[in-house]
Amino acid sequence: MEPNNSFKSGKDSQGDFWYVDNYILLKDYYDRTISRIAARCVRSGNIALEEYPFYGYVLDVLEEISETGDYIIEHPDLHPYVEKKIAGGVAALQKNLNEFKTELKNNASPEMIKQDKDELSKMKEALGAVDKSVDPTVGAGMSMDEVINKLMQENGPSQPQPQPRPAQPRQPVSQPPQPAQPQLDKSPFNNG
């Protein structure tokens, strides 16, 4: 019995047709995986798909689909094979690929998305220059003494603050206070 070579075509010695077949398998696998995870989420108390503990795997599959689809789009020699294997041909592949990329971009963590080498400078340009000298969070993480010293340095020299005296223990009162006695007015104008 011959080994299963369903991913390779005899027409292409490099095996590039494998990418088209793999894309189709990955897309089917992704659809089945989402259905299965959705069912598990319902059984787990109707949690959101994004809260599923292994949701990162779904994003990994999306990333692989995107990379495989990009490879196919970049190689026009594969397009006739795509026309035979995928309903709607290259246009359908491109449409689905864009949907997968959008899904990946909307749900992937920043570390997962491939970084543009100029992304940092683009972000700085978009956000504008940030002056860190007036950043109110610069002192975050300092001890209280460091914060006080920093504030005193920023506000210039000030009068030395007296140190609080240690609290003295109260002396016990030996006699309860006497109620106040009404005093009679002894002025000459008083007739009483």
mmCIF file with all atom_site columns, N, CA and C in Angstrom, residues 47-102:
data_model
loop_
_atom_site.group_PDB
_atom_site.id
_atom_site.type_symbol
_atom_site.label_atom_id
_atom_site.label_alt_id
_atom_site.label_comp_id
_atom_site.label_asym_id
_atom_site.label_entity_id
_atom_site.label_seq_id
_atom_site.pdbx_PDB_ins_code
_atom_site.Cartn_x
_atom_site.Cartn_y
_atom_site.Cartn_z
_atom_site.occupancy
_atom_site.B_iso_or_equiv
_atom_site.pdbx_formal_charge
_atom_site.auth_seq_id
_atom_site.auth_comp_id
_atom_site.auth_asym_id
_atom_site.auth_atom_id
_atom_site.pdbx_PDB_model_num
ATOM 1   N N  . ILE A 1 47  ? -20.299 30.548 29.712  1.00 0.00 ? 47  ILE A N  1
ATOM 2   C CA . ILE A 1 47  ? -19.229 31.551 29.699  1.00 0.00 ? 47  ILE A CA 1
ATOM 3   C C  . ILE A 1 47  ? -18.971 32.004 28.268  1.00 0.00 ? 47  ILE A C  1
ATOM 4   N N  . ALA A 1 48  ? -18.375 33.165 28.126  1.00 0.00 ? 48  ALA A N  1
ATOM 5   C CA . ALA A 1 48  ? -18.023 33.680 26.803  1.00 0.00 ? 48  ALA A CA 1
ATOM 6   C C  . ALA A 1 48  ? -16.887 32.832 26.228  1.00 0.00 ? 48  ALA A C  1
ATOM 7   N N  . LEU A 1 49  ? -16.868 32.728 24.920  1.00 0.00 ? 49  LEU A N  1
ATOM 8   C CA . LEU A 1 49  ? -15.836 31.949 24.238  1.00 0.00 ? 49  LEU A CA 1
ATOM 9   C C  . LEU A 1 49  ? -14.442 32.446 24.610  1.00 0.00 ? 49  LEU A C  1
ATOM 10  N N  . GLU A 1 50  ? -14.295 33.769 24.746  1.00 0.00 ? 50  GLU A N  1
ATOM 11  C CA . GLU A 1 50  ? -12.999 34.357 25.078  1.00 0.00 ? 50  GLU A CA 1
ATOM 12  C C  . GLU A 1 50  ? -12.542 34.008 26.485  1.00 0.00 ? 50  GLU A C  1
ATOM 13  N N  . GLU A 1 51  ? -13.484 33.583 27.347  1.00 0.00 ? 51  GLU A N  1
ATOM 14  C CA . GLU A 1 51  ? -13.134 33.220 28.724  1.00 0.00 ? 51  GLU A CA 1
ATOM 15  C C  . GLU A 1 51  ? -12.790 31.743 28.867  1.00 0.00 ? 51  GLU A C  1
ATOM 16  N N  . TYR A 1 52  ? -12.912 31.003 27.780  1.00 0.00 ? 52  TYR A N  1
ATOM 17  C CA . TYR A 1 52  ? -12.570 29.585 27.799  1.00 0.00 ? 52  TYR A CA 1
ATOM 18  C C  . TYR A 1 52  ? -11.075 29.468 28.100  1.00 0.00 ? 52  TYR A C  1
ATOM 19  N N  . PRO A 1 53  ? -10.689 28.588 29.020  1.00 0.00 ? 53  PRO A N  1
ATOM 20  C CA . PRO A 1 53  ? -9.279  28.551 29.450  1.00 0.00 ? 53  PRO A CA 1
ATOM 21  C C  . PRO A 1 53  ? -8.275  28.287 28.334  1.00 0.00 ? 53  PRO A C  1
ATOM 22  N N  . PHE A 1 54  ? -8.683  27.602 27.265  1.00 0.00 ? 54  PHE A N  1
ATOM 23  C CA . PHE A 1 54  ? -7.750  27.262 26.192  1.00 0.00 ? 54  PHE A CA 1
ATOM 24  C C  . PHE A 1 54  ? -8.042  28.058 24.930  1.00 0.00 ? 54  PHE A C  1
ATOM 25  N N  . TYR A 1 55  ? -8.594  29.236 25.087  1.00 0.00 ? 55  TYR A N  1
ATOM 26  C CA . TYR A 1 55  ? -8.944  30.071 23.943  1.00 0.00 ? 55  TYR A CA 1
ATOM 27  C C  . TYR A 1 55  ? -7.704  30.470 23.140  1.00 0.00 ? 55  TYR A C  1
ATOM 28  N N  . GLY A 1 56  ? -6.578  30.527 23.788  1.00 0.00 ? 56  GLY A N  1
ATOM 29  C CA . GLY A 1 56  ? -5.333  30.867 23.095  1.00 0.00 ? 56  GLY A CA 1
ATOM 30  C C  . GLY A 1 56  ? -5.022  29.898 21.959  1.00 0.00 ? 56  GLY A C  1
ATOM 31  N N  . TYR A 1 57  ? -5.434  28.641 22.120  1.00 0.00 ? 57  TYR A N  1
ATOM 32  C CA . TYR A 1 57  ? -5.219  27.659 21.065  1.00 0.00 ? 57  TYR A CA 1
ATOM 33  C C  . TYR A 1 57  ? -6.019  28.026 19.816  1.00 0.00 ? 57  TYR A C  1
ATOM 34  N N  . VAL A 1 58  ? -7.236  28.518 20.015  1.00 0.00 ? 58  VAL A N  1
ATOM 35  C CA . VAL A 1 58  ? -8.063  28.948 18.891  1.00 0.00 ? 58  VAL A CA 1
ATOM 36  C C  . VAL A 1 58  ? -7.349  30.059 18.130  1.00 0.00 ? 58  VAL A C  1
ATOM 37  N N  . LEU A 1 59  ? -6.753  30.975 18.860  1.00 0.00 ? 59  LEU A N  1
ATOM 38  C CA . LEU A 1 59  ? -6.025  32.070 18.215  1.00 0.00 ? 59  LEU A CA 1
ATOM 39  C C  . LEU A 1 59  ? -4.795  31.554 17.475  1.00 0.00 ? 59  LEU A C  1
ATOM 40  N N  . ASP A 1 60  ? -4.166  30.522 18.021  1.00 0.00 ? 60  ASP A N  1
ATOM 41  C CA . ASP A 1 60  ? -3.020  29.923 17.349  1.00 0.00 ? 60  ASP A CA 1
ATOM 42  C C  . ASP A 1 60  ? -3.438  29.306 16.020  1.00 0.00 ? 60  ASP A C  1
ATOM 43  N N  . VAL A 1 61  ? -4.586  28.632 16.007  1.00 0.00 ? 61  VAL A N  1
ATOM 44  C CA . VAL A 1 61  ? -5.092  28.054 14.758  1.00 0.00 ? 61  VAL A CA 1
ATOM 45  C C  . VAL A 1 61  ? -5.417  29.171 13.761  1.00 0.00 ? 61  VAL A C  1
ATOM 46  N N  . LEU A 1 62  ? -6.019  30.255 14.245  1.00 0.00 ? 62  LEU A N  1
ATOM 47  C CA . LEU A 1 62  ? -6.307  31.396 13.373  1.00 0.00 ? 62  LEU A CA 1
ATOM 48  C C  . LEU A 1 62  ? -5.031  31.963 12.760  1.00 0.00 ? 62  LEU A C  1
ATOM 49  N N  . GLU A 1 63  ? -3.999  32.035 13.557  1.00 0.00 ? 63  GLU A N  1
ATOM 50  C CA . GLU A 1 63  ? -2.732  32.567 13.058  1.00 0.00 ? 63  GLU A CA 1
ATOM 51  C C  . GLU A 1 63  ? -2.144  31.649 11.984  1.00 0.00 ? 63  GLU A C  1
ATOM 52  N N  . GLU A 1 64  ? -2.247  30.348 12.181  1.00 0.00 ? 64  GLU A N  1
ATOM 53  C CA . GLU A 1 64  ? -1.737  29.413 11.185  1.00 0.00 ? 64  GLU A CA 1
ATOM 54  C C  . GLU A 1 64  ? -2.547  29.496 9.891   1.00 0.00 ? 64  GLU A C  1
ATOM 55  N N  . ILE A 1 65  ? -3.866  29.626 10.012  1.00 0.00 ? 65  ILE A N  1
ATOM 56  C CA . ILE A 1 65  ? -4.711  29.794 8.823   1.00 0.00 ? 65  ILE A CA 1
ATOM 57  C C  . ILE A 1 65  ? -4.297  31.055 8.064   1.00 0.00 ? 65  ILE A C  1
ATOM 58  N N  . SER A 1 66  ? -4.066  32.121 8.799   1.00 0.00 ? 66  SER A N  1
ATOM 59  C CA . SER A 1 66  ? -3.691  33.396 8.170   1.00 0.00 ? 66  SER A CA 1
ATOM 60  C C  . SER A 1 66  ? -2.359  33.280 7.437   1.00 0.00 ? 66  SER A C  1
ATOM 61  N N  . GLU A 1 67  ? -1.384  32.644 8.064   1.00 0.00 ? 67  GLU A N  1
ATOM 62  C CA . GLU A 1 67  ? -0.076  32.485 7.431   1.00 0.00 ? 67  GLU A CA 1
ATOM 63  C C  . GLU A 1 67  ? -0.165  31.608 6.185   1.00 0.00 ? 67  GLU A C  1
ATOM 64  N N  . THR A 1 68  ? -0.939  30.532 6.260   1.00 0.00 ? 68  THR A N  1
ATOM 65  C CA . THR A 1 68  ? -1.089  29.640 5.114   1.00 0.00 ? 68  THR A CA 1
ATOM 66  C C  . THR A 1 68  ? -1.815  30.349 3.975   1.00 0.00 ? 68  THR A C  1
ATOM 67  N N  . GLY A 1 69  ? -2.878  31.070 4.318   1.00 0.00 ? 69  GLY A N  1
ATOM 68  C CA . GLY A 1 69  ? -3.615  31.813 3.295   1.00 0.00 ? 69  GLY A CA 1
ATOM 69  C C  . GLY A 1 69  ? -2.767  32.883 2.638   1.00 0.00 ? 69  GLY A C  1
ATOM 70  N N  . ASP A 1 70  ? -1.955  33.579 3.429   1.00 0.00 ? 70  ASP A N  1
ATOM 71  C CA . ASP A 1 70  ? -1.061  34.597 2.862   1.00 0.00 ? 70  ASP A CA 1
ATOM 72  C C  . ASP A 1 70  ? -0.084  33.967 1.868   1.00 0.00 ? 70  ASP A C  1
ATOM 73  N N  . TYR A 1 71  ? 0.431   32.795 2.229   1.00 0.00 ? 71  TYR A N  1
ATOM 74  C CA . TYR A 1 71  ? 1.363   32.106 1.335   1.00 0.00 ? 71  TYR A CA 1
ATOM 75  C C  . TYR A 1 71  ? 0.680   31.794 0.003   1.00 0.00 ? 71  TYR A C  1
ATOM 76  N N  . ILE A 1 72  ? -0.559  31.335 0.072   1.00 0.00 ? 72  ILE A N  1
ATOM 77  C CA . ILE A 1 72  ? -1.294  30.991 -1.156  1.00 0.00 ? 72  ILE A CA 1
ATOM 78  C C  . ILE A 1 72  ? -1.527  32.236 -2.008  1.00 0.00 ? 72  ILE A C  1
ATOM 79  N N  . ILE A 1 73  ? -1.937  33.327 -1.386  1.00 0.00 ? 73  ILE A N  1
ATOM 80  C CA . ILE A 1 73  ? -2.212  34.560 -2.117  1.00 0.00 ? 73  ILE A CA 1
ATOM 81  C C  . ILE A 1 73  ? -0.932  35.087 -2.771  1.00 0.00 ? 73  ILE A C  1
ATOM 82  N N  . GLU A 1 74  ? 0.187   34.966 -2.086  1.00 0.00 ? 74  GLU A N  1
ATOM 83  C CA . GLU A 1 74  ? 1.463   35.470 -2.604  1.00 0.00 ? 74  GLU A CA 1
ATOM 84  C C  . GLU A 1 74  ? 2.026   34.628 -3.747  1.00 0.00 ? 74  GLU A C  1
ATOM 85  N N  . HIS A 1 75  ? 1.486   33.444 -3.977  1.00 0.00 ? 75  HIS A N  1
ATOM 86  C CA . HIS A 1 75  ? 1.993   32.550 -5.023  1.00 0.00 ? 75  HIS A CA 1
ATOM 87  C C  . HIS A 1 75  ? 0.909   32.321 -6.083  1.00 0.00 ? 75  HIS A C  1
ATOM 88  N N  . PRO A 1 76  ? 0.899   33.162 -7.110  1.00 0.00 ? 76  PRO A N  1
ATOM 89  C CA . PRO A 1 76  ? -0.132  33.054 -8.155  1.00 0.00 ? 76  PRO A CA 1
ATOM 90  C C  . PRO A 1 76  ? -0.151  31.710 -8.877  1.00 0.00 ? 76  PRO A C  1
ATOM 91  N N  . ASP A 1 77  ? 0.958   30.983 -8.851  1.00 0.00 ? 77  ASP A N  1
ATOM 92  C CA . ASP A 1 77  ? 0.965   29.672 -9.504  1.00 0.00 ? 77  ASP A CA 1
ATOM 93  C C  . ASP A 1 77  ? 0.035   28.683 -8.802  1.00 0.00 ? 77  ASP A C  1
ATOM 94  N N  . LEU A 1 78  ? -0.367  28.979 -7.569  1.00 0.00 ? 78  LEU A N  1
ATOM 95  C CA . LEU A 1 78  ? -1.302  28.121 -6.832  1.00 0.00 ? 78  LEU A CA 1
ATOM 96  C C  . LEU A 1 78  ? -2.763  28.474 -7.117  1.00 0.00 ? 78  LEU A C  1
ATOM 97  N N  . HIS A 1 79  ? -3.019  29.627 -7.702  1.00 0.00 ? 79  HIS A N  1
ATOM 98  C CA . HIS A 1 79  ? -4.389  30.101 -7.900  1.00 0.00 ? 79  HIS A CA 1
ATOM 99  C C  . HIS A 1 79  ? -5.247  29.169 -8.755  1.00 0.00 ? 79  HIS A C  1
ATOM 100 N N  . PRO A 1 80  ? -4.714  28.563 -9.833  1.00 0.00 ? 80  PRO A N  1
ATOM 101 C CA . PRO A 1 80  ? -5.558  27.613 -10.576 1.00 0.00 ? 80  PRO A CA 1
ATOM 102 C C  . PRO A 1 80  ? -5.989  26.417 -9.717  1.00 0.00 ? 80  PRO A C  1
ATOM 103 N N  . TYR A 1 81  ? -5.092  25.967 -8.838  1.00 0.00 ? 81  TYR A N  1
ATOM 104 C CA . TYR A 1 81  ? -5.432  24.857 -7.937  1.00 0.00 ? 81  TYR A CA 1
ATOM 105 C C  . TYR A 1 81  ? -6.496  25.301 -6.929  1.00 0.00 ? 81  TYR A C  1
ATOM 106 N N  . VAL A 1 82  ? -6.391  26.544 -6.468  1.00 0.00 ? 82  VAL A N  1
ATOM 107 C CA . VAL A 1 82  ? -7.389  27.109 -5.549  1.00 0.00 ? 82  VAL A CA 1
ATOM 108 C C  . VAL A 1 82  ? -8.753  27.127 -6.230  1.00 0.00 ? 82  VAL A C  1
ATOM 109 N N  . GLU A 1 83  ? -8.791  27.508 -7.495  1.00 0.00 ? 83  GLU A N  1
ATOM 110 C CA . GLU A 1 83  ? -10.056 27.563 -8.237  1.00 0.00 ? 83  GLU A CA 1
ATOM 111 C C  . GLU A 1 83  ? -10.729 26.196 -8.281  1.00 0.00 ? 83  GLU A C  1
ATOM 112 N N  . LYS A 1 84  ? -9.936  25.129 -8.344  1.00 0.00 ? 84  LYS A N  1
ATOM 113 C CA . LYS A 1 84  ? -10.490 23.775 -8.391  1.00 0.00 ? 84  LYS A CA 1
ATOM 114 C C  . LYS A 1 84  ? -10.915 23.280 -7.006  1.00 0.00 ? 84  LYS A C  1
ATOM 115 N N  . LYS A 1 85  ? -10.189 23.678 -5.956  1.00 0.00 ? 85  LYS A N  1
ATOM 116 C CA . LYS A 1 85  ? -10.391 23.104 -4.623  1.00 0.00 ? 85  LYS A CA 1
ATOM 117 C C  . LYS A 1 85  ? -11.343 23.901 -3.725  1.00 0.00 ? 85  LYS A C  1
ATOM 118 N N  . ILE A 1 86  ? -11.447 25.211 -3.931  1.00 0.00 ? 86  ILE A N  1
ATOM 119 C CA . ILE A 1 86  ? -12.240 26.055 -3.036  1.00 0.00 ? 86  ILE A CA 1
ATOM 120 C C  . ILE A 1 86  ? -13.384 26.665 -3.830  1.00 0.00 ? 86  ILE A C  1
ATOM 121 N N  . ALA A 1 87  ? -14.603 26.464 -3.334  1.00 0.00 ? 87  ALA A N  1
ATOM 122 C CA . ALA A 1 87  ? -15.771 27.062 -3.999  1.00 0.00 ? 87  ALA A CA 1
ATOM 123 C C  . ALA A 1 87  ? -15.632 28.577 -3.967  1.00 0.00 ? 87  ALA A C  1
ATOM 124 N N  . GLY A 1 88  ? -15.774 29.202 -5.121  1.00 0.00 ? 88  GLY A N  1
ATOM 125 C CA . GLY A 1 88  ? -15.613 30.652 -5.206  1.00 0.00 ? 88  GLY A CA 1
ATOM 126 C C  . GLY A 1 88  ? -14.203 31.064 -5.564  1.00 0.00 ? 88  GLY A C  1
ATOM 127 N N  . GLY A 1 89  ? -13.272 30.131 -5.547  1.00 0.00 ? 89  GLY A N  1
ATOM 128 C CA . GLY A 1 89  ? -11.905 30.391 -5.973  1.00 0.00 ? 89  GLY A CA 1
ATOM 129 C C  . GLY A 1 89  ? -11.131 31.338 -5.083  1.00 0.00 ? 89  GLY A C  1
ATOM 130 N N  . VAL A 1 90  ? -10.240 32.075 -5.737  1.00 0.00 ? 90  VAL A N  1
ATOM 131 C CA . VAL A 1 90  ? -9.333  32.980 -5.022  1.00 0.00 ? 90  VAL A CA 1
ATOM 132 C C  . VAL A 1 90  ? -10.104 34.095 -4.325  1.00 0.00 ? 90  VAL A C  1
ATOM 133 N N  . ALA A 1 91  ? -11.183 34.572 -4.930  1.00 0.00 ? 91  ALA A N  1
ATOM 134 C CA . ALA A 1 91  ? -11.974 35.643 -4.306  1.00 0.00 ? 91  ALA A CA 1
ATOM 135 C C  . ALA A 1 91  ? -12.555 35.176 -2.971  1.00 0.00 ? 91  ALA A C  1
ATOM 136 N N  . ALA A 1 92  ? -13.087 33.949 -2.931  1.00 0.00 ? 92  ALA A N  1
ATOM 137 C CA . ALA A 1 92  ? -13.631 33.404 -1.677  1.00 0.00 ? 92  ALA A CA 1
ATOM 138 C C  . ALA A 1 92  ? -12.528 33.191 -0.652  1.00 0.00 ? 92  ALA A C  1
ATOM 139 N N  . LEU A 1 93  ? -11.379 32.706 -1.132  1.00 0.00 ? 93  LEU A N  1
ATOM 140 C CA . LEU A 1 93  ? -10.239 32.517 -0.232  1.00 0.00 ? 93  LEU A CA 1
ATOM 141 C C  . LEU A 1 93  ? -9.829  33.847 0.394   1.00 0.00 ? 93  LEU A C  1
ATOM 142 N N  . GLN A 1 94  ? -9.730  34.883 -0.436  1.00 0.00 ? 94  GLN A N  1
ATOM 143 C CA . GLN A 1 94  ? -9.323  36.205 0.054   1.00 0.00 ? 94  GLN A CA 1
ATOM 144 C C  . GLN A 1 94  ? -10.347 36.751 1.057   1.00 0.00 ? 94  GLN A C  1
ATOM 145 N N  . LYS A 1 95  ? -11.629 36.578 0.753   1.00 0.00 ? 95  LYS A N  1
ATOM 146 C CA . LYS A 1 95  ? -12.686 37.064 1.653   1.00 0.00 ? 95  LYS A CA 1
ATOM 147 C C  . LYS A 1 95  ? -12.610 36.353 3.010   1.00 0.00 ? 95  LYS A C  1
ATOM 148 N N  . ASN A 1 96  ? -12.510 35.028 2.985   1.00 0.00 ? 96  ASN A N  1
ATOM 149 C CA . ASN A 1 96  ? -12.414 34.268 4.233   1.00 0.00 ? 96  ASN A CA 1
ATOM 150 C C  . ASN A 1 96  ? -11.135 34.602 4.990   1.00 0.00 ? 96  ASN A C  1
ATOM 151 N N  . LEU A 1 97  ? -10.056 34.752 4.256   1.00 0.00 ? 97  LEU A N  1
ATOM 152 C CA . LEU A 1 97  ? -8.777  35.080 4.885   1.00 0.00 ? 97  LEU A CA 1
ATOM 153 C C  . LEU A 1 97  ? -8.856  36.422 5.599   1.00 0.00 ? 97  LEU A C  1
ATOM 154 N N  . ASN A 1 98  ? -9.493  37.407 4.981   1.00 0.00 ? 98  ASN A N  1
ATOM 155 C CA . ASN A 1 98  ? -9.653  38.713 5.633   1.00 0.00 ? 98  ASN A CA 1
ATOM 156 C C  . ASN A 1 98  ? -10.502 38.606 6.898   1.00 0.00 ? 98  ASN A C  1
ATOM 157 N N  . GLU A 1 99  ? -11.540 37.777 6.867   1.00 0.00 ? 99  GLU A N  1
ATOM 158 C CA . GLU A 1 99  ? -12.365 37.575 8.060   1.00 0.00 ? 99  GLU A CA 1
ATOM 159 C C  . GLU A 1 99  ? -11.567 36.923 9.180   1.00 0.00 ? 99  GLU A C  1
ATOM 160 N N  . PHE A 1 100 ? -10.748 35.921 8.829   1.00 0.00 ? 100 PHE A N  1
ATOM 161 C CA . PHE A 1 100 ? -9.917  35.264 9.839   1.00 0.00 ? 100 PHE A CA 1
ATOM 162 C C  . PHE A 1 100 ? -8.897  36.237 10.429  1.00 0.00 ? 100 PHE A C  1
ATOM 163 N N  . LYS A 1 101 ? -8.302  37.052 9.591   1.00 0.00 ? 101 LYS A N  1
ATOM 164 C CA . LYS A 1 101 ? -7.315  38.024 10.075  1.00 0.00 ? 101 LYS A CA 1
ATOM 165 C C  . LYS A 1 101 ? -7.965  39.064 10.992  1.00 0.00 ? 101 LYS A C  1
ATOM 166 N N  . THR A 1 102 ? -9.167  39.491 10.646  1.00 0.00 ? 102 THR A N  1
ATOM 167 C CA . THR A 1 102 ? -9.886  40.445 11.489  1.00 0.00 ? 102 THR A CA 1
ATOM 168 C C  . THR A 1 102 ? -10.194 39.819 12.845  1.00 0.00 ? 102 THR A C  1
#
